C-alpha positions in Angstrom: 204.8 14.3 -28.9 204.5 10.3 -28.0 207.7 7.8 -29.3 207.5 5.1 -30.9 209.9 3.3 -28.5 208.8 0.6 -26.1 209.7 1.1 -23.0 211.0 -2.4 -21.6 212.2 -2.6 -17.9 214.6 -5.0 -19.0 217.6 -3.2 -19.7 217.1 -1.1 -16.3 220.4 -1.1 -14.2 222.6 -1.6 -16.6 226.0 0.5 -17.5 226.0 2.9 -21.2 228.3 -0.3 -22.7 226.5 -3.1 -21.2 223.1 -1.3 -22.8 224.2 -0.8 -25.6 225.4 -4.5 -25.9 222.4 -5.3 -24.7 220.1 -3.8 -27.2 222.2 -4.6 -31.0 222.2 -8.0 -29.5 218.2 -8.1 -29.0 218.7 -6.4 -32.7 220.6 -9.3 -34.0 218.3 -11.9 -32.2 215.3 -9.6 -33.6 216.8 -9.7 -37.5 218.1 -13.6 -37.4 214.4 -14.6 -35.6 212.8 -12.8 -39.3 215.3 -14.5 -41.2 214.8 -17.7 -39.9 210.8 -17.9 -39.6 210.5 -16.6 -43.4 213.3 -18.7 -44.9 211.9 -22.0 -42.7 208.7 -21.1 -44.4 210.2 -20.7 -48.0 212.4 -23.6 -47.3 209.5 -25.7 -46.2 207.0 -24.0 -49.1 209.3 -26.0 -52.0 210.5 -29.4 -50.3 206.3 -29.3 -50.1 206.1 -28.7 -53.8 202.7 -26.8 -54.0 201.9 -26.7 -57.3 205.5 -27.8 -58.5 204.1 -17.4 -42.5 204.7 -10.6 -34.1 207.9 -9.5 -34.7 207.0 -6.4 -37.2 206.3 -3.8 -34.4 209.4 -4.1 -32.1 211.3 -1.1 -32.1 214.4 -2.6 -31.5 215.0 -4.6 -35.5 212.8 -5.6 -37.9 213.1 -6.3 -42.1 210.6 -3.9 -42.5 211.0 -0.4 -43.0 208.6 1.6 -41.1 208.7 4.4 -38.7 205.5 5.1 -38.3 203.2 3.0 -35.7 200.5 3.4 -38.0 201.9 1.9 -41.1 203.0 -1.1 -39.2 199.5 -1.8 -37.8 197.9 -1.5 -41.0 201.2 -4.4 -42.6 200.2 -6.1 -39.2 196.7 -6.3 -40.7 197.2 -7.3 -44.4 200.0 -10.3 -43.3 197.1 -11.7 -40.6 194.2 -11.5 -43.3 196.5 -13.2 -45.9 197.7 -15.7 -42.8 193.9 -16.5 -42.2 193.2 -16.9 -45.8 195.7 -19.3 -46.9 195.3 -21.3 -43.6 191.4 -21.2 -44.3 192.6 -22.5 -47.9 195.0 -25.5 -47.1 192.2 -26.2 -44.5 189.7 -26.8 -47.2 192.7 -28.9 -49.3 193.6 -31.2 -46.6 189.9 -31.6 -45.9 189.0 -32.1 -49.6 192.4 -34.7 -49.4 191.6 -36.8 -46.7 187.8 -36.9 -47.9 188.4 -38.4 -51.2 191.3 -41.2 -49.5 188.7 -42.3 -47.3 191.3 -41.1 -44.2 190.0 -40.0 -40.8 190.4 -36.4 -39.9 191.8 -35.0 -36.7 193.6 -38.2 -35.7 197.4 -36.8 -35.1 198.4 -34.5 -32.8 199.8 -32.7 -35.7 196.3 -32.1 -37.2 194.9 -31.5 -33.2 197.4 -28.7 -33.0 196.4 -27.5 -36.7 193.3 -26.9 -35.9 194.2 -25.6 -32.3 196.1 -23.4 -33.9 193.5 -21.9 -36.3 190.8 -21.8 -33.5 193.1 -19.7 -31.7 194.3 -17.2 -34.3 190.3 -16.4 -35.2 190.4 -16.1 -31.5 193.7 -13.3 -32.3 191.5 -11.6 -34.9 188.6 -11.2 -32.9 190.5 -9.4 -30.0 192.2 -6.9 -32.6 189.2 -5.9 -34.6 187.9 -5.0 -30.6 191.0 -2.9 -30.2 190.6 -0.9 -33.3 186.5 -0.5 -33.1 186.9 -0.6 -29.2 184.8 2.7 -29.3 181.7 1.3 -31.6 181.4 -1.7 -29.5 181.2 0.1 -26.5 183.5 -2.4 -24.9 183.9 -2.3 -21.2 187.2 -4.0 -21.3 189.9 -1.1 -21.4 191.7 -0.5 -24.7 195.4 -1.3 -22.8 193.2 -4.6 -21.4 192.1 -5.8 -24.9 195.7 -4.7 -26.1 197.2 -7.1 -23.6 194.1 -9.6 -24.7 195.5 -9.2 -28.7 199.3 -9.9 -27.5 198.7 -12.8 -25.2 196.4 -14.9 -28.0 199.4 -13.9 -30.5 202.0 -15.4 -28.3 199.3 -18.8 -27.5 199.0 -18.9 -31.2 202.9 -18.7 -32.2 203.7 -21.2 -30.4 201.5 -23.9 -30.8 202.3 -23.5 -34.7 205.8 -23.9 -33.9 204.9 -26.9 -32.1 202.6 -28.1 -35.3 205.7 -27.1 -37.6 207.9 -29.4 -35.4 206.0 -32.2 -35.2 204.8 -32.0 -38.9 208.8 -32.9 -38.9 207.7 -36.3 -37.9 206.0 -37.3 -40.1 206.6 -39.9 -42.7 207.1 -37.4 -45.9 209.2 -34.9 -44.2 211.5 -37.9 -42.8 211.9 -39.1 -46.4 212.3 -35.7 -47.5 214.9 -34.2 -44.6 217.2 -37.4 -43.4 220.5 -37.2 -40.9 221.9 -34.2 -39.2 219.3 -31.9 -41.6 216.4 -33.1 -39.7 217.5 -31.9 -36.6 218.3 -28.7 -37.6 214.7 -28.2 -39.4 213.4 -29.2 -36.0 215.4 -26.7 -34.4 215.2 -23.4 -36.5 211.3 -22.8 -35.5 212.5 -22.7 -31.6 215.0 -19.8 -32.0 212.3 -17.1 -33.4 209.8 -18.5 -31.0 211.8 -17.6 -28.3 212.2 -14.3 -29.9 208.2 -13.8 -30.0 207.5 -14.7 -26.4 210.4 -12.8 -25.1 209.2 -9.5 -27.1 205.5 -10.1 -26.3 206.3 -11.0 -22.1 208.8 -7.2 -22.2 206.1 -5.1 -24.5 203.4 -6.0 -22.8 203.4 -8.9 -19.8 206.0 -7.2 -17.9 204.6 -3.5 -18.4 201.3 -4.9 -17.3 202.4 -5.8 -14.3 204.8 -2.7 -13.3 201.4 -0.6 -13.7 199.1 -2.7 -11.6 
């Protein structure tokens, strides 16, 4: 019977006590990354007043109560679809606002990286479609390779999104809204979940693929 727990070579060579301490520390880091990521999104949404955001699959800790990997995949698809829809709507509002204000498009690093993030998100979604419909599309790449491409794209997307969010904090609006030590706290917060996501994808896919090759 297949297990949903993914193998990670990082814990090899540890004693039993150290191993369980390592496991619990990883779980705490993953849950903290969930809280920071969701909390930061909500806080920025409130600050911006819009009308008044890869952790899901971790076998070590998640805030979502899904035991079945199949349900995790479905929820992942739902979240990704909503993210792409929200990104498209946001892009539409930005283009409309720039056009009405007669301001140039894609002139700041924030806007350039934001556009790159959206493009990488579409590429990641395409890789995900190829993973699910591998047989129907009759692709030459194996499912394992496609999963690796999908996970790598996801890591690139998350890192790009993290840098995009941090660059947004250098805008005149954000610096006028959040000042002093609060600004530095906000600037450091996106780095925490980014490091956790990078560690998870590296351990779950890249290192395992290297060991099997």
